Coordinates of C-alpha atoms and ligand atoms in Angstrom, one line a residue:
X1 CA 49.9 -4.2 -7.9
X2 CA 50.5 -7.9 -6.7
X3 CA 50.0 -7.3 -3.4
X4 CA 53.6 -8.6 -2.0
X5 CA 53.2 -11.6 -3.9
X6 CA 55.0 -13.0 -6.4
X7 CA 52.5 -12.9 -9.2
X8 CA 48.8 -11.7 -9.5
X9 CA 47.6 -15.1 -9.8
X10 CA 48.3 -15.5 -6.2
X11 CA 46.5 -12.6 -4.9
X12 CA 43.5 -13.1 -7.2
X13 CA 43.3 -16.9 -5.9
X14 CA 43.5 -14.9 -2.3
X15 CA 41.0 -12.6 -3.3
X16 CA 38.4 -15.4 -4.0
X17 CA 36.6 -15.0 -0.5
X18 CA 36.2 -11.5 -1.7
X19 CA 34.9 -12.1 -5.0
X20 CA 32.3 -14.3 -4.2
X21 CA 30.6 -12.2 -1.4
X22 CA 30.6 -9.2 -4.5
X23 CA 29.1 -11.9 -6.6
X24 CA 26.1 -12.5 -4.5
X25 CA 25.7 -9.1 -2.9
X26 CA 22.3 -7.8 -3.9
X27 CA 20.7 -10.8 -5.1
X28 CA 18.5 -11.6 -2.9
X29 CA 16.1 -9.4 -2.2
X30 CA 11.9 -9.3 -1.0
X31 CA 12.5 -13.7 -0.2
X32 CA 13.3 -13.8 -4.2
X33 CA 16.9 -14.3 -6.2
X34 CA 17.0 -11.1 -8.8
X35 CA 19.5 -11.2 -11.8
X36 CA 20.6 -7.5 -13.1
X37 CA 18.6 -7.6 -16.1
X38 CA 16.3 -10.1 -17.4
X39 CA 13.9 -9.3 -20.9
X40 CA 12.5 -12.7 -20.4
X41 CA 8.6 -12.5 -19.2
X42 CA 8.4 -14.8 -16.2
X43 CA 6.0 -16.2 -18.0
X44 CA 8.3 -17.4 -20.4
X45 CA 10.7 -18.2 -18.0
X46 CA 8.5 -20.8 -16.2
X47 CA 8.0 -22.7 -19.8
X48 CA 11.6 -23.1 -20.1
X49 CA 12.0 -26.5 -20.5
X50 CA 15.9 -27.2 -21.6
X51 CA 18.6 -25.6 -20.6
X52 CA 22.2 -25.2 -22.2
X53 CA 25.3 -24.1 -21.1
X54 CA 27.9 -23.0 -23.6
X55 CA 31.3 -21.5 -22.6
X56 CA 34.8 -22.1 -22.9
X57 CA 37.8 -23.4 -20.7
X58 CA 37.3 -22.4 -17.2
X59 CA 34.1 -21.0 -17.6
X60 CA 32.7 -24.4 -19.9
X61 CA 34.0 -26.3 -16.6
X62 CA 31.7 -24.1 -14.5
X63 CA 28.7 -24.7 -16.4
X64 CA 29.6 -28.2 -15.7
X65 CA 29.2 -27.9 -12.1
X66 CA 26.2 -25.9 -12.7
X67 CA 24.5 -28.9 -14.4
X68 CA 24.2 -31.0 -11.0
X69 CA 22.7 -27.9 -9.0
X70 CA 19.8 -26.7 -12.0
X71 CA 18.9 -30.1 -12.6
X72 CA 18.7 -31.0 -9.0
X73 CA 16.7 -27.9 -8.6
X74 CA 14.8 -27.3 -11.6
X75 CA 14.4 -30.4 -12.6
X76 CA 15.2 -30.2 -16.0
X77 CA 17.6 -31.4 -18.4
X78 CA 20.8 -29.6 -18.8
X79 CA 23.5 -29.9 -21.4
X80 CA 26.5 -28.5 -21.4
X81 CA 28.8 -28.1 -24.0
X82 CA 31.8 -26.6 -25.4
X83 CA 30.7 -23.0 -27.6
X84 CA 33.1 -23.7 -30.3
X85 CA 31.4 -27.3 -30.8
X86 CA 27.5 -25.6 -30.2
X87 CA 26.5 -24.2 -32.9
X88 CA 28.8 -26.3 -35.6
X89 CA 26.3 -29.3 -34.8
X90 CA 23.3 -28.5 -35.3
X91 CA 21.4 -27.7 -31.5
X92 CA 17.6 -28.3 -30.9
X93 CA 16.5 -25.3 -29.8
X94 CA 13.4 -23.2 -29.8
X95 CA 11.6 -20.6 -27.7
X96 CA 11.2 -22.5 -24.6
X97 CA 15.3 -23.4 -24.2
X98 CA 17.7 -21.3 -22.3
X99 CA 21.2 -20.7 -23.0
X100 CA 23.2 -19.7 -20.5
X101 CA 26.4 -18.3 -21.9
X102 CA 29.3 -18.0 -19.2
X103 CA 32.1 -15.6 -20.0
X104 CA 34.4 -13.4 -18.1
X105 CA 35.6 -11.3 -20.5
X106 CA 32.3 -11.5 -22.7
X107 CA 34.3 -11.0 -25.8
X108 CA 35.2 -14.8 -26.3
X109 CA 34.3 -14.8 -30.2
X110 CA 33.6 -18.7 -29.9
X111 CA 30.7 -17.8 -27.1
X112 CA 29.5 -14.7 -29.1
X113 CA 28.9 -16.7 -32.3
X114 CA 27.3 -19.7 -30.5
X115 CA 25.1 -17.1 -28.3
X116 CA 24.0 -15.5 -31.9
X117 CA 23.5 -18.8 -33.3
X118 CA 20.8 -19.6 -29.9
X119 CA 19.3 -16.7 -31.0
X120 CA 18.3 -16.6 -34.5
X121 CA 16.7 -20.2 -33.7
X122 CA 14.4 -17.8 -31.0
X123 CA 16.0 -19.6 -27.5
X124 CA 16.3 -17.2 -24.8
X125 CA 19.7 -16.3 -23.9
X126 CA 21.4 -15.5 -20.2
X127 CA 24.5 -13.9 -19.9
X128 CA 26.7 -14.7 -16.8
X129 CA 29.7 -12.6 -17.4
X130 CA 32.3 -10.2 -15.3
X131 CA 32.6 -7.3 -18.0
X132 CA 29.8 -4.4 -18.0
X133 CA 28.5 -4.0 -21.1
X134 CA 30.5 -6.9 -22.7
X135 CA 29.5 -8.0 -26.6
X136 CA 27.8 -11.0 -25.1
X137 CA 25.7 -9.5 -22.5
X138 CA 24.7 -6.9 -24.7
X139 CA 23.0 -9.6 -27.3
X140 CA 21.1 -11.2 -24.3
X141 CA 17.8 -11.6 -23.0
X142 CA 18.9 -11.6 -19.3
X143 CA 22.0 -10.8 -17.9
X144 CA 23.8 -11.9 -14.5
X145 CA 27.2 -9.9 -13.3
X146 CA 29.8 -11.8 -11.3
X147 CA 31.9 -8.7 -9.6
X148 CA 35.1 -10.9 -9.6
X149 CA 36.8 -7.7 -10.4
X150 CA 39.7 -7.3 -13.1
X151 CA 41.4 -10.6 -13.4
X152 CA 45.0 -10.3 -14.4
X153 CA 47.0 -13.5 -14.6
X154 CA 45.2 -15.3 -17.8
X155 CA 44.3 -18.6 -16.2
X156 CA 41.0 -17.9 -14.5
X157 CA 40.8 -18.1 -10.9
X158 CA 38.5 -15.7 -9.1
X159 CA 36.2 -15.2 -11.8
X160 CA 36.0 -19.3 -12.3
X161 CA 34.9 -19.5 -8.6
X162 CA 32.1 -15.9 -9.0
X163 CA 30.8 -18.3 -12.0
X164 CA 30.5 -20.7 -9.9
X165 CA 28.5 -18.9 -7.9
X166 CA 26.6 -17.1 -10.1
X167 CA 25.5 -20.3 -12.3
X168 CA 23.8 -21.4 -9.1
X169 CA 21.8 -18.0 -8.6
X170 CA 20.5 -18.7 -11.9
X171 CA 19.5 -22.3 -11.2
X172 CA 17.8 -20.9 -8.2
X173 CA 16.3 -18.3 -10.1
X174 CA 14.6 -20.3 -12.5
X175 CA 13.9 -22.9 -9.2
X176 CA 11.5 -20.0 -7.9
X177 CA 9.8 -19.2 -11.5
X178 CA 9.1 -22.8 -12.2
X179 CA 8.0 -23.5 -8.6
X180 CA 10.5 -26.4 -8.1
X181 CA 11.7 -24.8 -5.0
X182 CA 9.7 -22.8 -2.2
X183 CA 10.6 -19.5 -1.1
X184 CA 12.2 -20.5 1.5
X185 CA 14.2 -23.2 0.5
X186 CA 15.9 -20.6 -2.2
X187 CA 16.3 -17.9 0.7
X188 CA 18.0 -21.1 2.8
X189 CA 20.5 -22.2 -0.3
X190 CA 21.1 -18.4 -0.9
X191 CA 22.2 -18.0 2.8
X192 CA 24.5 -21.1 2.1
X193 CA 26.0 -19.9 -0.9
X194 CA 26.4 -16.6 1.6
X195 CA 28.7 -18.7 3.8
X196 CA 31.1 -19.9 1.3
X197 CA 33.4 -16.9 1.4
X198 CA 33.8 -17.9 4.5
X199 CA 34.5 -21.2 3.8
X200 CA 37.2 -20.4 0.9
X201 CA 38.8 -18.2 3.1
X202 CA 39.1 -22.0 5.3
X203 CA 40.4 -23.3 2.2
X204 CA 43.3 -20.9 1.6
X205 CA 44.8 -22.0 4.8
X206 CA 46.7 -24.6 3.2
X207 CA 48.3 -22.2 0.5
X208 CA 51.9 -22.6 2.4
X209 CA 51.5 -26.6 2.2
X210 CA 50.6 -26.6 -1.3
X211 CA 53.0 -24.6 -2.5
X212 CA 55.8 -26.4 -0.7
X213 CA 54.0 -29.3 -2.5
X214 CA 53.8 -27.8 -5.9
X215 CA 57.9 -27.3 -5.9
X216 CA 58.4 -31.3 -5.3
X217 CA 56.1 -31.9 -7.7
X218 CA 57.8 -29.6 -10.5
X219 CA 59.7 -32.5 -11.9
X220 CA 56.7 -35.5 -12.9
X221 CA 56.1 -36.1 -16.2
X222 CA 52.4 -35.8 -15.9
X223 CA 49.9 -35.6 -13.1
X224 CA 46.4 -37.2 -13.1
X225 CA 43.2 -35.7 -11.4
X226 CA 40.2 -37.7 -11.0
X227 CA 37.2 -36.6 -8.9
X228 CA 33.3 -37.9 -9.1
X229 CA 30.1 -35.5 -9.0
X230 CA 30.7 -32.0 -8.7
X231 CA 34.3 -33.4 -8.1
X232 CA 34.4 -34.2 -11.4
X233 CA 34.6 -30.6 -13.4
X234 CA 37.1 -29.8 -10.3
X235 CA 39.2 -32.3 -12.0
X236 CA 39.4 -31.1 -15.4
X237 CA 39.3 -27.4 -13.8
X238 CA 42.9 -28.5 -12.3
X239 CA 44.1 -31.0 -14.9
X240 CA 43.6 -27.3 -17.3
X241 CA 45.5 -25.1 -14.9
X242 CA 48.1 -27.3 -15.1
X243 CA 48.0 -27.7 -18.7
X244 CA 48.0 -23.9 -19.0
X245 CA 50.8 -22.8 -16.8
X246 CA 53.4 -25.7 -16.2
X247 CA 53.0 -26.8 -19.9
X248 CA 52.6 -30.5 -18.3
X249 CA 50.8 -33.0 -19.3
X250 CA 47.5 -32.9 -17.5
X251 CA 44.3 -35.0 -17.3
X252 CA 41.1 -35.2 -15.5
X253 CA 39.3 -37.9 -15.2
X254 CA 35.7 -39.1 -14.1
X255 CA 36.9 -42.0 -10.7
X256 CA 34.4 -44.0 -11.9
X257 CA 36.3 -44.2 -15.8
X258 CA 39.8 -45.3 -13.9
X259 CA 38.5 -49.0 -14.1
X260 CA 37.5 -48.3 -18.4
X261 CA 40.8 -47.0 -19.1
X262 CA 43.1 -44.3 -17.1
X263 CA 44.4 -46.8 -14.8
X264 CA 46.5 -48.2 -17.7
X265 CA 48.3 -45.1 -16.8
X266 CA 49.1 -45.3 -13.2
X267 CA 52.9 -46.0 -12.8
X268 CA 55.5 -45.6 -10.6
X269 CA 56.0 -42.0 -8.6
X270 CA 52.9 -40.8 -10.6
X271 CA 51.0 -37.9 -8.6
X272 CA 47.3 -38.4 -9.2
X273 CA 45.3 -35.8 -7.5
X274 CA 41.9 -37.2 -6.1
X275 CA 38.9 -34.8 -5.2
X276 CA 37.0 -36.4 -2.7
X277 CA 33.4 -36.0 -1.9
X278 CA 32.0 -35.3 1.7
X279 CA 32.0 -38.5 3.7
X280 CA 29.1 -37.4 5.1
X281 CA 26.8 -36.2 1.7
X282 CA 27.9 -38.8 -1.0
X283 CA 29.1 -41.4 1.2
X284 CA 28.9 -44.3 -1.4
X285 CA 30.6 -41.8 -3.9
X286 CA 33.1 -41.4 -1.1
X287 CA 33.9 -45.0 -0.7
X288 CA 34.1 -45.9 -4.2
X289 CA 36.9 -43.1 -4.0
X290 CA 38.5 -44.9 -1.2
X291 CA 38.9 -47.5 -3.3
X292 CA 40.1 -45.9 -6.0
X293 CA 42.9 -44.2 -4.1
X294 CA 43.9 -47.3 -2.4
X295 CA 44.5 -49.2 -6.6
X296 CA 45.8 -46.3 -7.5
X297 CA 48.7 -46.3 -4.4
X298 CA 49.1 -50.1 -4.7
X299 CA 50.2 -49.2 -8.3
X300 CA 53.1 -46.9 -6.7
X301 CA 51.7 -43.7 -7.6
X302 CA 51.9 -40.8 -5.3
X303 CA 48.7 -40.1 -4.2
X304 CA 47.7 -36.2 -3.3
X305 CA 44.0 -36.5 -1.6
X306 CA 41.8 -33.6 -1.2
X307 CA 39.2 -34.5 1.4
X308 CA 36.6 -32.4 3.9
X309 CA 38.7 -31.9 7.4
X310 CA 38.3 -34.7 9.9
X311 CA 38.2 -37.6 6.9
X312 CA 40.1 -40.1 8.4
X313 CA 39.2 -43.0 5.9
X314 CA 41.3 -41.7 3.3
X315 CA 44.9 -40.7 5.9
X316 CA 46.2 -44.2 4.8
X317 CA 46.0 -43.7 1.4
X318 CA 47.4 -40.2 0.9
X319 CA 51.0 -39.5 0.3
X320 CA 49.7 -35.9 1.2
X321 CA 46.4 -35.0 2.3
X322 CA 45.0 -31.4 1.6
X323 CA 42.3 -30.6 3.9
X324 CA 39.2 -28.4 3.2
X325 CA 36.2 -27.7 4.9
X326 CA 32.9 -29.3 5.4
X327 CA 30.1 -27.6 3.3
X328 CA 27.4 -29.1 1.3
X329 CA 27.8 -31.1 -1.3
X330 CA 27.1 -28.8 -4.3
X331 CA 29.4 -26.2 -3.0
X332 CA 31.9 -28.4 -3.1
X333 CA 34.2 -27.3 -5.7
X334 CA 34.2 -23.5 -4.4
X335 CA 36.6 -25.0 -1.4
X336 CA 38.4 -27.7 -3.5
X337 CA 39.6 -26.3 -6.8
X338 CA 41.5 -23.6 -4.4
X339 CA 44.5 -25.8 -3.6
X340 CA 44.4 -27.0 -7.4
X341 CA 44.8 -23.6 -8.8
X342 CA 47.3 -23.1 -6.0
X343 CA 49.3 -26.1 -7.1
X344 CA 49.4 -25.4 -10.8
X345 CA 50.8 -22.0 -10.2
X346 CA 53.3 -22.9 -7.6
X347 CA 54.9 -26.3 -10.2
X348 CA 54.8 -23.9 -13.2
X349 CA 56.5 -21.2 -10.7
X350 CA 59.2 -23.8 -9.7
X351 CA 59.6 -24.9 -13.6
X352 CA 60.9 -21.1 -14.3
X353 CA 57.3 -20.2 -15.9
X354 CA 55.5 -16.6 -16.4
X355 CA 52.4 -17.3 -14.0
X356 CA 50.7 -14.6 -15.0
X357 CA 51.0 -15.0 -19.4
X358 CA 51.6 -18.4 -20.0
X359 CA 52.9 -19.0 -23.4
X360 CA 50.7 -19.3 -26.4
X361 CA 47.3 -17.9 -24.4
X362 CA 45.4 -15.2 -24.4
X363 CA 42.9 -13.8 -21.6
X364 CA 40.5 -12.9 -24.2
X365 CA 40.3 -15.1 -27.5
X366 CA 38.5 -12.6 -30.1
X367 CA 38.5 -14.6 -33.0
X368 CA 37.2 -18.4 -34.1
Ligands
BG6_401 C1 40.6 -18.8 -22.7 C2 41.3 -18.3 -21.4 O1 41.2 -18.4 -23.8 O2 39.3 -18.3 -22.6 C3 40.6 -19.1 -20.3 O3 42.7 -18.5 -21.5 C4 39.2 -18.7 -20.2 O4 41.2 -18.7 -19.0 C5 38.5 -19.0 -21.6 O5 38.5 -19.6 -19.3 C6 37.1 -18.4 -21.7 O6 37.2 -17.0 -21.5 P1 35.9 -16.1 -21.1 O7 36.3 -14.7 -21.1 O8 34.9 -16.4 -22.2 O9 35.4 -16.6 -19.8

């Protein structure tokens, strides 16, 4: 049941805290990350020397996060990309890439065919998916569960966050099998990761404020998100929730493109959402941002800032500032895409929508 709310999505977003701490329950153990299955000899696993990512919609925005934490750790390249476009183009792969196929339901037919497609060229695949014995983590080397539990409303929430989550154990794992990290530098970014349901349970505190936020916002024509770094994918993540359940036009963009294009758009009473990074961990990323906003409100806009609590730089540039809290900067978008998801449900709410089935979409797309 929806748990006295209005709609499941609510309570799943709610639920996050909860969903992450199942997610990483049990994988550390003996000062090493363990996945639940892995038919990759570590051995093979240390020669890996690519990696790809291939999912779609939320999950394709995690693996984008996941690309600045694996090849911070691992040092080595990581592409990620769209399934449907994957295996249509031709990949380089051989026996020393990894794919790591992200999926909640497992039974995306886009991820399935690209996953088959790694395959036959002899890459090792790694499933991170929240369905027991799905189609896709069946036909892979190594699997990794996120325990998200059954997601209801169709636009991901709590499983996007477990993915999160999970793409980052698997950095770490292959961190410790390359030797890129120490021991006890994965044991000390496990604990972090550890203290982030914590953190997201922080983060839902402004559900009331958002929501009141979401129902003056019902009526814009479009809404802009721009965010830099991991901020980035957070973007896009909330640019696509909006897209999916308001039916509004939607766009997320990298800050540093505003100058190379998007800022043709800025008009009038436009809301552009801006992810910021950690004053404290990216501050040049943070005051390019600042400077962003500050165009961008010059230009009218309405400016809706989400910044670490106690950033005082941005207060004069917000038309409503959304605070989270302080955590590292690669955890970053487990705290901030929580008042974007909460936003896009409560405009779509306000429009009259079906939170929970938007029109046209399915939770599971089973065919090409
Ligand atoms: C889409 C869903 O069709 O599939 C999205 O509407 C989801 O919410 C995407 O992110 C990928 O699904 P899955 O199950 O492969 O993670």
């Amino acid at each position: 049941e929806k748990g006295g709310h209005e709609y499941f999505m609510l309570k799943e977003i709610e639920e996050q805290p909860e969903a992450l701490a199942n997610s990483l329950r049990g994988h550390f153990s003996g000062g090493r990350v363990v996945l639940d299955e892995q038919r990759i000899a570590d051995q093979d696993l240390r020669d890996i020397d690519k990696v790809f990512v291939i999912a779609c919609g939320s999950a394709y925005h995690s693996g984008l996060v996941a690309k600045y934490a694996i090849e911070h750790w691992c040092r080595l390249p990581v592409e990620v990309e769209l399934a449907s476009e994957f295996r249509y183009r031709d990949p380089v792969l051989d026996r020393d890439t990894l794919v790591v196929a992200v999926s909640q339901s497992g039974e995306t037919m886009d991820t399935l065919e690209a996953v088959r497609h790694a395959r036959e060229q002899k890459a090792r695949v790694l499933a991170v998916c929240n369905t027991n014995g799905a189609q896709i983590p069946r036909e892979s080397d190594a699997v990794l569960y996120t325990h998200a539990g059954p997601e209801i409303g169709v636009a991901s929430t709590k499983a996007f966050l477990a993915q999160i989550a999970a793409n980052y154990l698997v950095g770490l794992a292959l961190a410790q099998a390359r030797g890129t990290k120490f021991p006890d530098e994965v044991g000390r970014e496990f604990a972090e990761l550890e203290a982030m349901p914590k953190a997201v349970e922080q983060a839902l505190e402004s559900v009331d404020q958002v929501r009141e936020l979401g129902a003056r916002l019902a009526e814009s024509k479009a809404v802009l998100f721009l965010g830099r770094h991991v901020g980035y994918p957070v973007a896009l993540e909330g640019a696509l929730k909006l897209k999916e359940l308001a039916y509004m036009h939607a766009e997320g963009f990298a800050a540093g493109e505003l100058k190379h294009g998007p800022i043709a758009l800025i008009e009038q009473d436009l809301p552009v959402v801006v992810v910021m990074p950690s004053p404290r961990g990216r501050a040049v990323l943070h005051a390019k941002l600042v400077s962003n906003i500050s165009e961008i409100q010059a230009r009218g806009a309405r400016t809706v800032v989400i910044a670490e609590e106690g950033d005082e730089t941005v207060r004069p540039f917000a038309d409503e500032l959304i605070e989270v809290p302080a955590v590292s900067t690669l955890l970053q978008p487990l705290v901030s895409t929580v008042p974007l998801q909460v936003l896009a449900a409560e405009i779509a709410r306000t429009r009259g929508f079906d939170v929970d089935k938007p029109r046209n979409l399915a939770k599971s797309v089973t065919v090409e």
